[in-house]
Short mmCIF file of C-alpha atoms in Angstrom, two decimals:
data_model
loop_
_atom_site.label_atom_id
_atom_site.label_comp_id
_atom_site.label_asym_id
_atom_site.label_seq_id
_atom_site.Cartn_x
_atom_site.Cartn_y
_atom_site.Cartn_z
CA UNK M 699 34.13 -8.99 16.63
CA UNK M 700 34.91 -7.03 13.25
CA UNK M 701 33.85 -9.14 10.41
CA UNK M 702 31.03 -10.88 12.33
CA UNK M 703 29.62 -8.24 13.32
CA UNK M 704 31.14 -5.24 11.74
CA UNK M 705 31.86 -1.88 13.47
CA UNK M 706 30.41 1.65 13.58
CA UNK M 707 30.44 2.90 10.04
CA UNK M 708 30.21 6.54 11.65
CA UNK M 709 31.73 9.06 14.14
CA UNK M 710 29.89 10.92 17.32
CA UNK M 711 30.04 14.21 16.95
CA UNK M 712 27.29 14.54 19.39
CA UNK M 713 26.38 12.95 23.13
CA UNK M 714 23.49 13.05 25.15
CA UNK M 715 23.73 12.35 28.72
CA UNK M 716 21.71 9.50 30.82
CA UNK M 717 20.87 8.64 34.31
CA UNK M 718 20.43 5.77 35.69
CA UNK M 719 17.84 5.49 38.44
CA UNK M 720 18.58 3.17 41.67
CA UNK M 721 16.02 -0.33 41.67
CA UNK M 722 13.86 1.12 44.19
CA UNK M 723 13.21 4.10 42.51
CA UNK M 724 12.54 1.88 38.92
CA UNK M 725 9.78 0.19 41.04
CA UNK M 726 8.14 3.27 42.55
CA UNK M 727 8.26 4.43 38.62
CA UNK M 728 6.91 1.52 37.09
CA UNK M 729 4.11 1.52 39.50
CA UNK M 730 2.84 5.33 38.91
CA UNK M 731 3.25 4.31 35.35
CA UNK M 732 0.88 1.13 35.57
CA UNK M 733 3.41 -1.31 34.19
CA UNK M 734 3.06 -0.03 30.86
CA UNK M 735 6.43 1.45 29.51
CA UNK M 736 4.55 3.68 27.10
CA UNK M 737 4.09 5.60 29.99
CA UNK M 738 7.26 6.08 31.84
CA UNK M 739 9.27 9.46 30.80
CA UNK M 740 12.26 9.59 28.80
CA UNK M 741 14.47 10.99 31.21
CA UNK M 742 14.16 7.94 33.77
CA UNK M 743 15.07 5.53 31.17
CA UNK M 744 19.27 4.43 30.45
CA UNK M 745 18.24 2.86 26.94
CA UNK M 746 15.65 2.71 25.52
CA UNK M 747 14.54 0.47 22.91
CA UNK M 748 10.96 0.55 23.50
CA UNK M 749 10.51 1.73 19.03
CA UNK M 750 13.00 2.15 16.30
CA UNK M 751 10.27 4.85 15.20
CA UNK M 752 11.34 8.59 14.88
CA UNK M 753 14.47 7.54 17.91
CA UNK M 754 17.00 7.70 15.22
CA UNK M 755 20.29 9.76 15.53
CA UNK M 756 20.32 11.87 11.69
CA UNK M 757 23.87 12.60 10.07
CA UNK M 758 25.93 15.73 9.34
CA UNK M 759 24.27 16.13 5.65
CA UNK M 760 21.11 15.79 7.56
CA UNK M 761 20.88 18.03 9.76
CA UNK M 762 22.91 20.77 7.59
CA UNK M 763 19.80 20.09 5.37
CA UNK M 764 17.34 21.04 8.13
CA UNK M 765 19.34 24.10 7.41
CA UNK M 766 17.71 24.41 4.31
CA UNK M 767 14.13 24.23 5.29
CA UNK M 768 11.93 25.95 2.95
CA UNK M 769 8.76 26.70 5.39
CA UNK M 770 6.72 27.78 2.76
CA UNK M 771 2.62 26.90 3.47
CA UNK M 772 2.60 25.45 -0.48
CA UNK M 773 5.35 24.90 -3.06
CA UNK M 774 8.48 24.32 -0.89
CA UNK M 775 11.55 23.99 -2.56
CA UNK M 776 11.83 20.70 -0.01
CA UNK M 777 9.20 18.74 -0.96
CA UNK M 778 9.67 18.67 -4.71
CA UNK M 779 13.42 16.73 -3.35
CA UNK M 780 11.99 14.76 -1.58
CA UNK M 781 9.28 13.68 -3.99
CA UNK M 782 12.02 13.47 -7.01
CA UNK M 783 14.13 10.94 -4.34
CA UNK M 784 11.28 9.25 -3.00
CA UNK M 785 10.16 8.42 -7.37
CA UNK M 786 13.82 7.70 -8.48
CA UNK M 787 14.72 5.16 -5.48
CA UNK M 788 10.84 3.63 -5.10
CA UNK M 789 9.99 3.89 -8.88
CA UNK M 790 6.55 5.01 -8.27
CA UNK M 791 4.56 7.45 -10.12
CA UNK M 792 2.52 9.63 -7.81
CA UNK M 793 3.53 10.66 -4.16
CA UNK M 794 1.47 12.17 -1.22
CA UNK M 795 3.48 13.22 2.26
CA UNK M 796 2.09 13.11 5.61
CA UNK M 797 3.00 13.14 9.34
CA UNK M 798 4.15 9.41 9.52
CA UNK M 799 2.88 6.38 8.65
CA UNK M 800 -0.61 5.66 9.99
CA UNK M 801 -1.48 9.37 8.35
CA UNK M 802 -0.67 7.19 5.25
CA UNK M 803 -2.51 4.15 6.64
CA UNK M 804 -5.38 5.89 7.05
CA UNK M 805 -5.59 7.54 3.41
CA UNK M 806 -5.32 4.50 1.98
CA UNK M 807 -7.75 2.58 3.78
CA UNK M 808 -10.62 5.58 3.17
CA UNK M 809 -9.74 5.43 -0.43
CA UNK M 810 -9.18 1.96 -0.98
CA UNK M 811 -11.81 0.61 1.36
CA UNK M 812 -15.12 -0.16 0.54
CA UNK M 813 -16.91 -1.88 3.62
CA UNK M 814 -17.40 -5.44 3.77
CA UNK M 815 -14.54 -6.08 1.71
CA UNK M 816 -11.77 -8.06 3.05
CA UNK M 817 -7.94 -6.76 3.54
CA UNK M 818 -5.48 -10.08 3.50
CA UNK M 819 -1.82 -9.20 4.93
CA UNK M 820 0.82 -11.09 5.99
CA UNK M 821 0.03 -10.76 9.45
CA UNK M 822 -1.23 -7.72 10.96
CA UNK M 823 0.02 -4.65 12.60
CA UNK M 824 -1.77 -2.77 14.86
CA UNK M 825 -2.12 0.74 13.66
CA UNK M 826 -2.56 -0.73 9.97
CA UNK M 827 -5.57 -2.95 10.81
CA UNK M 828 -6.93 -0.36 12.55
CA UNK M 829 -7.19 1.52 10.35
CA UNK M 830 -8.21 -1.28 8.11
CA UNK M 831 -11.24 -1.99 10.36
CA UNK M 832 -12.21 1.82 10.97
CA UNK M 833 -13.18 2.04 7.34
CA UNK M 834 -15.12 -1.18 6.86
CA UNK M 835 -12.87 -3.37 5.70
CA UNK M 836 -12.04 -6.99 7.75
CA UNK M 837 -8.29 -8.31 7.78
CA UNK M 838 -7.23 -11.72 6.93
CA UNK M 839 -4.21 -13.29 8.19
CA UNK M 840 -2.15 -14.96 4.64
CA UNK M 841 1.00 -14.85 5.86
CA UNK M 842 2.55 -18.39 5.77
CA UNK M 843 2.42 -20.35 9.29
CA UNK M 844 6.11 -20.65 10.43
CA UNK M 845 5.54 -17.18 11.22
CA UNK M 846 3.39 -17.79 14.40
CA UNK M 847 6.00 -20.24 15.55
CA UNK M 848 8.75 -18.63 16.81
CA UNK M 849 11.06 -21.34 17.59
CA UNK M 850 11.55 -22.14 13.22
CA UNK M 851 14.36 -20.84 11.46
CA UNK M 852 13.38 -20.01 8.18
CA UNK M 853 15.19 -16.86 5.58
CA UNK M 854 11.98 -15.59 4.54
CA UNK M 855 9.53 -16.26 7.70
CA UNK M 856 7.74 -13.25 6.36
CA UNK M 857 6.82 -14.42 3.12
CA UNK M 858 2.81 -14.49 1.98
CA UNK M 859 1.28 -17.96 1.75
CA UNK M 860 -0.18 -17.51 -1.92
CA UNK M 861 -2.55 -21.26 -1.38
CA UNK M 862 -4.20 -18.70 1.76
CA UNK M 863 -4.76 -16.38 -0.97
CA UNK M 864 -6.30 -18.45 -3.59
CA UNK M 865 -8.40 -20.16 -1.07
CA UNK M 866 -9.54 -16.73 -0.12
CA UNK M 867 -10.08 -15.40 -3.84
CA UNK M 868 -12.40 -18.40 -4.50
CA UNK M 869 -14.63 -18.53 -1.60
CA UNK M 870 -14.93 -14.61 -1.77
CA UNK M 871 -14.58 -13.29 -5.49
CA UNK M 872 -12.13 -11.12 -6.71
CA UNK M 873 -13.91 -8.28 -6.10
CA UNK M 874 -14.98 -9.10 -2.43
CA UNK M 875 -11.01 -8.12 -1.73
CA UNK M 876 -9.80 -4.47 -1.38
CA UNK M 877 -6.12 -4.56 -1.80
CA UNK M 878 -3.17 -7.29 -0.48
CA UNK M 879 -1.31 -5.26 2.07
CA UNK M 880 2.12 -6.98 1.80
CA UNK M 881 5.02 -5.65 4.70
CA UNK M 882 8.10 -5.59 3.80
CA UNK M 883 9.39 -6.66 6.87
CA UNK M 884 6.94 -8.09 8.78
CA UNK M 885 7.30 -6.36 12.23
CA UNK M 886 5.46 -8.72 14.69
CA UNK M 887 6.64 -11.89 13.11
CA UNK M 888 9.56 -10.47 14.82
CA UNK M 889 11.02 -8.23 11.67
CA UNK M 890 10.77 -11.12 9.07
CA UNK M 891 11.47 -10.57 5.30
CA UNK M 892 9.81 -11.74 2.77
CA UNK M 893 11.46 -13.22 -0.82
CA UNK M 894 11.86 -11.60 -3.96
CA UNK M 895 10.39 -14.51 -5.24
CA UNK M 896 7.61 -14.16 -2.69
CA UNK M 897 6.60 -10.64 -4.16
CA UNK M 898 6.75 -11.75 -7.38
CA UNK M 899 4.67 -14.36 -7.04
CA UNK M 900 1.90 -13.01 -5.32
CA UNK M 901 2.20 -10.01 -7.88
CA UNK M 902 1.57 -12.53 -10.65
CA UNK M 903 -1.61 -14.26 -8.40
CA UNK M 904 -2.81 -10.70 -7.70
CA UNK M 905 -2.60 -8.91 -11.35
CA UNK M 906 -4.01 -12.42 -12.82
CA UNK M 907 -7.45 -11.34 -10.85
CA UNK M 908 -7.49 -7.92 -10.65
CA UNK M 909 -6.34 -6.80 -7.29
CA UNK M 910 -4.19 -4.36 -6.14
CA UNK M 911 -1.39 -4.67 -3.72
CA UNK M 912 -0.07 -2.01 -1.59
CA UNK M 913 2.82 -2.36 0.65
CA UNK M 914 3.73 -1.34 3.66
CA UNK M 915 7.28 -0.31 3.32
CA UNK M 916 8.64 0.91 6.35
CA UNK M 917 11.12 -0.88 6.70
CA UNK M 918 11.80 -1.94 2.92
CA UNK M 919 15.89 -1.33 2.99
CA UNK M 920 16.43 -3.70 5.94
CA UNK M 921 14.11 -6.15 3.92
CA UNK M 922 16.21 -5.77 0.92
CA UNK M 923 19.49 -6.14 2.62
CA UNK M 924 18.11 -9.86 3.64
CA UNK M 925 17.75 -10.46 -0.04
CA UNK M 926 20.67 -9.34 -0.54
CA UNK M 927 21.58 -11.79 1.96
CA UNK M 928 19.86 -14.96 1.40
CA UNK M 929 18.30 -15.14 -1.95
CA UNK M 930 20.01 -16.70 -4.73
CA UNK M 931 20.63 -14.38 -7.46
CA UNK M 932 20.97 -10.99 -5.45
CA UNK M 933 23.85 -11.02 -3.92
CA UNK M 934 25.72 -8.86 -6.32
CA UNK M 935 23.14 -6.67 -6.35
CA UNK M 936 22.74 -3.02 -4.88
CA UNK M 937 20.58 -2.28 -2.14
CA UNK M 938 19.60 0.41 -4.72
CA UNK M 939 18.64 -2.21 -7.30
CA UNK M 940 16.86 -4.50 -4.91
CA UNK M 941 14.42 -2.22 -3.10
CA UNK M 942 13.21 -0.56 -6.46
CA UNK M 943 12.76 -4.31 -7.84
CA UNK M 944 10.58 -4.52 -4.40
CA UNK M 945 7.98 -1.90 -5.16
CA UNK M 946 8.10 -2.90 -9.09
CA UNK M 947 5.77 -5.17 -7.88
CA UNK M 948 3.39 -2.97 -5.67
CA UNK M 949 0.64 -0.23 -7.09
CA UNK M 950 1.58 1.50 -3.71
CA UNK M 951 3.04 1.29 -0.39
CA UNK M 952 2.81 3.42 2.67
CA UNK M 953 6.01 4.51 4.45
CA UNK M 954 6.41 5.77 7.79
CA UNK M 955 9.63 7.84 7.19
CA UNK M 956 10.56 7.46 10.88
CA UNK M 957 12.28 3.90 10.31
CA UNK M 958 14.10 3.90 6.88
CA UNK M 959 14.70 6.79 6.20
CA UNK M 960 16.44 7.58 9.42
CA UNK M 961 14.52 10.31 10.35
CA UNK M 962 12.01 11.27 13.40
CA UNK M 963 9.09 12.38 11.97
CA UNK M 964 7.30 12.34 8.47
CA UNK M 965 5.73 9.56 5.69
CA UNK M 966 4.06 9.40 2.62
CA UNK M 967 1.56 7.09 0.65
CA UNK M 968 2.92 6.01 -2.71
CA UNK M 969 0.16 5.67 -5.58
CA UNK M 970 0.47 4.66 -8.92
CA UNK M 971 -3.36 4.83 -10.21
CA UNK M 972 -3.93 8.69 -10.90
CA UNK M 973 -7.63 8.44 -10.15
CA UNK M 974 -6.62 7.14 -6.31
CA UNK M 975 -4.00 9.60 -6.13
CA UNK M 976 -6.36 12.68 -6.81
CA UNK M 977 -8.92 10.83 -3.97
CA UNK M 978 -6.15 11.24 -1.48
CA UNK M 979 -4.78 14.43 -1.95
CA UNK M 980 -7.84 15.70 -1.96
CA UNK M 981 -8.32 14.16 1.47
CA UNK M 982 -4.46 15.05 2.78
CA UNK M 983 -5.78 18.31 2.86
CA UNK M 984 -8.32 17.45 5.59
CA UNK M 985 -6.04 15.18 8.08
CA UNK M 986 -2.52 16.04 7.00
CA UNK M 987 -2.11 19.82 5.66
CA UNK M 988 -1.28 20.78 1.85
CA UNK M 989 -0.06 18.00 -0.41
CA UNK M 990 3.22 19.49 -0.74
CA UNK M 991 3.56 19.21 2.72
CA UNK M 992 1.57 16.81 4.85
CA UNK M 993 1.93 17.48 8.54
CA UNK M 994 6.00 18.09 8.00
CA UNK M 995 8.13 21.06 7.56
CA UNK M 996 10.36 22.09 5.04
CA UNK M 997 13.34 21.12 7.25
CA UNK M 998 11.98 17.08 7.88
CA UNK M 999 10.83 16.89 4.29
CA UNK M 1000 14.75 17.75 3.26
CA UNK M 1001 16.09 15.65 6.26
CA UNK M 1002 13.41 12.42 5.33
CA UNK M 1003 15.39 13.02 1.50
CA UNK M 1004 18.74 12.85 2.61
CA UNK M 1005 18.36 10.16 4.82
CA UNK M 1006 16.06 8.22 2.30
CA UNK M 1007 19.83 7.98 0.19
CA UNK M 1008 21.67 7.51 3.24
CA UNK M 1009 20.12 4.48 3.90
CA UNK M 1010 20.75 2.91 0.77
CA UNK M 1011 24.41 2.55 2.07
CA UNK M 1012 25.88 -0.98 1.77
CA UNK M 1013 27.79 -0.13 5.22
CA UNK M 1014 25.09 1.67 6.63
CA UNK M 1015 22.40 -1.38 6.53
CA UNK M 1016 25.60 -3.99 7.01
CA UNK M 1017 25.70 -2.77 10.39
CA UNK M 1018 22.45 -1.86 11.25
CA UNK M 1019 21.46 -6.01 10.58
CA UNK M 1020 24.45 -7.03 12.88
CA UNK M 1021 23.97 -5.32 15.82
CA UNK M 1022 20.87 -5.96 15.92
CA UNK M 1023 21.72 -9.62 15.19
CA UNK M 1024 24.61 -9.39 17.70
CA UNK M 1025 22.09 -8.99 20.52
CA UNK M 1026 19.93 -11.77 19.08
CA UNK M 1027 22.94 -14.07 19.10
CA UNK M 1028 23.99 -12.62 22.83
CA UNK M 1029 20.63 -14.07 23.84
CA UNK M 1030 20.48 -17.01 22.71
CA UNK M 1031 24.33 -17.54 24.04
CA UNK M 1032 22.49 -16.72 27.77
CA UNK M 1033 19.73 -19.20 27.00
CA UNK M 1034 17.25 -16.82 26.97
CA UNK M 1035 14.17 -17.69 24.12
CA UNK M 1036 13.57 -15.19 21.65
CA UNK M 1037 11.60 -15.60 18.20
CA UNK M 1038 13.55 -17.04 15.52
CA UNK M 1039 15.82 -16.29 13.32
CA UNK M 1040 16.59 -12.60 14.09
CA UNK M 1041 15.14 -9.94 12.38
CA UNK M 1042 15.67 -6.70 10.92
CA UNK M 1043 14.19 -4.05 13.54
CA UNK M 1044 14.93 -5.92 17.15
CA UNK M 1045 15.16 -8.74 18.72
CA UNK M 1046 12.02 -10.59 20.29
CA UNK M 1047 12.03 -12.48 23.29
CA UNK M 1048 9.75 -15.25 23.51
CA UNK M 1049 7.20 -14.86 26.51
CA UNK M 1050 5.72 -17.59 26.35
CA UNK M 1051 8.47 -19.73 26.33
CA UNK M 1052 10.41 -16.79 29.41
CA UNK M 1053 7.16 -16.95 31.54
CA UNK M 1054 6.00 -20.46 30.86
CA UNK M 1055 4.40 -20.24 34.92
CA UNK M 1056 1.74 -17.61 33.47
CA UNK M 1057 -0.79 -17.55 31.19
CA UNK M 1058 -1.55 -15.33 28.25
CA UNK M 1059 -4.23 -14.15 30.19
CA UNK M 1060 -2.15 -12.64 32.96
CA UNK M 1061 -0.29 -10.56 30.17
CA UNK M 1062 3.39 -12.36 30.46
CA UNK M 1063 4.80 -9.77 27.55
CA UNK M 1064 3.43 -6.99 29.16
CA UNK M 1065 4.20 -7.99 32.51
CA UNK M 1066 8.33 -8.86 31.50
CA UNK M 1067 8.27 -5.27 29.88
CA UNK M 1068 7.70 -4.15 33.24
CA UNK M 1069 9.54 -6.41 34.77
CA UNK M 1070 13.42 -5.41 32.54
CA UNK M 1071 12.39 -1.86 32.88
CA UNK M 1072 12.62 -2.40 36.49
CA UNK M 1073 15.85 -4.74 36.61
CA UNK M 1074 17.51 -2.59 34.66
CA UNK M 1075 16.40 0.73 33.14
CA UNK M 1076 15.76 -0.80 29.78
CA UNK M 1077 12.53 -0.38 28.33
CA UNK M 1078 11.13 -2.87 25.26
CA UNK M 1079 7.74 -3.32 24.38
CA UNK M 1080 4.76 -5.60 24.82
CA UNK M 1081 3.73 -7.58 20.94
CA UNK M 1082 1.15 -10.12 22.71
CA UNK M 1083 -2.77 -10.26 23.47
CA UNK M 1084 -2.64 -6.52 24.94
CA UNK M 1085 -1.00 -5.13 21.52
CA UNK M 1086 -3.31 -7.50 19.57
CA UNK M 1087 -6.72 -6.02 20.65
CA UNK M 1088 -10.05 -7.35 20.93
CA UNK M 1089 -12.76 -8.52 18.34
CA UNK M 1090 -14.77 -5.63 16.75
CA UNK M 1091 -17.48 -7.94 16.30
CA UNK M 1092 -17.23 -10.60 19.83
CA UNK M 1093 -15.57 -7.88 21.77
CA UNK M 1094 -13.22 -11.37 22.73
CA UNK M 1095 -9.25 -10.93 23.21
CA UNK M 1096 -7.28 -11.29 19.94
CA UNK M 1097 -5.21 -14.66 21.30
CA UNK M 1098 -2.12 -14.50 19.18
CA UNK M 1099 0.23 -17.62 19.28
CA UNK M 1100 3.29 -14.99 19.47
CA UNK M 1101 3.35 -13.50 22.29
CA UNK M 1102 6.61 -11.20 22.79
CA UNK M 1103 8.77 -8.06 24.09
CA UNK M 1104 10.11 -6.44 21.76
CA UNK M 1105 13.79 -4.30 21.86
CA UNK M 1106 13.84 -2.55 19.21
CA UNK M 1107 17.20 -0.95 18.32
CA UNK M 1108 17.34 2.83 17.04
CA UNK M 1109 19.26 3.69 13.84
CA UNK M 1110 23.04 4.84 14.79
CA UNK M 1111 22.11 5.81 18.33
CA UNK M 1112 23.92 2.73 20.43
CA UNK M 1113 26.99 0.56 20.39
CA UNK M 1114 27.56 -2.85 20.91
CA UNK M 1115 28.44 -1.99 24.46
CA UNK M 1116 25.08 -1.10 25.25
CA UNK M 1117 23.85 -4.46 23.72
CA UNK M 1118 26.08 -6.03 26.34
CA UNK M 1119 24.29 -4.20 29.14
CA UNK M 1120 20.25 -5.14 27.10
CA UNK M 1121 21.83 -9.08 26.97
CA UNK M 1122 23.07 -9.51 30.65
CA UNK M 1123 19.71 -7.90 32.24
CA UNK M 1124 18.13 -10.06 29.96
CA UNK M 1125 19.73 -13.25 30.92
CA UNK M 1126 19.71 -12.62 34.90
CA UNK M 1127 16.23 -11.77 34.97
CA UNK M 1128 15.64 -15.36 32.95
CA UNK M 1129 17.88 -16.96 35.65
CA UNK M 1130 14.99 -15.81 38.18
CA UNK M 1131 12.12 -15.71 35.75
CA UNK M 1132 9.85 -17.66 38.65
CA UNK M 1133 9.87 -14.15 40.72
CA UNK M 1134 7.98 -12.35 37.44
CA UNK M 1135 4.10 -11.84 38.41
CA UNK M 1136 1.42 -11.36 36.15
CA UNK M 1137 -0.87 -8.36 35.94
CA UNK M 1138 -4.62 -7.52 35.07
CA UNK M 1139 -6.42 -4.46 33.96
CA UNK M 1140 -6.83 -1.65 35.56
CA UNK M 1141 -7.70 1.01 32.91
CA UNK M 1142 -8.64 -0.51 29.45
CA UNK M 1143 -8.23 1.74 26.37
CA UNK M 1144 -11.28 0.97 23.35
CA UNK M 1145 -8.62 1.73 21.02
CA UNK M 1146 -5.04 0.63 20.35
CA UNK M 1147 -5.00 0.04 24.02
CA UNK M 1148 -1.37 -1.16 24.56
CA UNK M 1149 -0.68 2.79 24.20
CA UNK M 1150 -2.28 4.65 26.71
CA UNK M 1151 -3.66 1.41 29.20
CA UNK M 1152 -2.82 0.43 32.64
CA UNK M 1153 -1.96 -2.56 34.93
CA UNK M 1154 -1.60 -3.56 38.15
CA UNK M 1155 -0.61 -7.00 40.07
CA UNK M 1156 -2.61 -9.98 40.13
#
């Protein structure tokens, strides 16, 4: 296994005990949770692949930094450490701290979108699109068509389709576009990266028309690894150099520190425009906290500064990507249909092919995630019609081409042996897939329904 799948570049110092319920217990627990894996209790989970957001294991250096927390309400020294680290590694002029990524999305949407403006992006993400639409924006998908096809295997499947972007500009005018949102990587496409060439060309097109680019930087280090691995001319560059170049093509970014900063909470908004920065500073006091903590404690900011530096270490990110790839390879060997190629933060089961006997109206991804828990005590999450939500104008369901179950790997938490358990469970379930039953709504929330919605069998 060494070489193709490198061993963990760390030693385990502290452990957390977990339990395995019986199948009968899990059937009851899943029914009580309304067949929504978000509503399960953590203590009832054996392997938790719900998300990689805030579920990371921090290093001894991060924990030591937590003891140096300056919990002053204003002017914390930990804030100045975090601010200087972000500026050094990302290259932006201004930083506004937030409690997590969606806090940054809220601020950006409020200061950068006028009602009726278009917000083109390389595939939607749930909270991002919500904030854009809540502030009067209209999301437009400009990712390459191949990103919506689970079978096609491309090295940079998250790329912006420049022809789609140019067409939007030609048909609507540059003034009608609030900004272009580029996610690195693209979550709902399966954690797919964007090439540096595509970032460069997108920036050239936008600057030609005076349009700003803001990146969703949540997994920018993972994206940098793929560039180093797959793009000619970057094989000898460091992860740090690649990350800095990625952001040279943007006017700012939103960041959830709960992913590539390897922390459990926190985020920030980066900007180069002083006027936007002034507006963001005024609003952060209303929604998050002072501009020197933004909803985070001093100790969290210290851990984030340290974690961000650790994430740029090649040994860390190589193991991170290849542990995910190991799970994907095991599933492919077992004949389980997944989104290709395997992305950076998780493996996405193709629920349309896995549960081909179920129509999308019976929520194949939602029921597959529920059944996987019942069979194995592995928690995953739906990324399909439930997550896509309803059209804000027509009220009808968005019906994405990708109907997936996301097996998201927390950073520095699980071993290859845990990946074997997950793979074996998925393979066994696939062999008995015809027994999986469809679901229908019992309770449908009006906003971000995948978090708290409840279901029952059809």
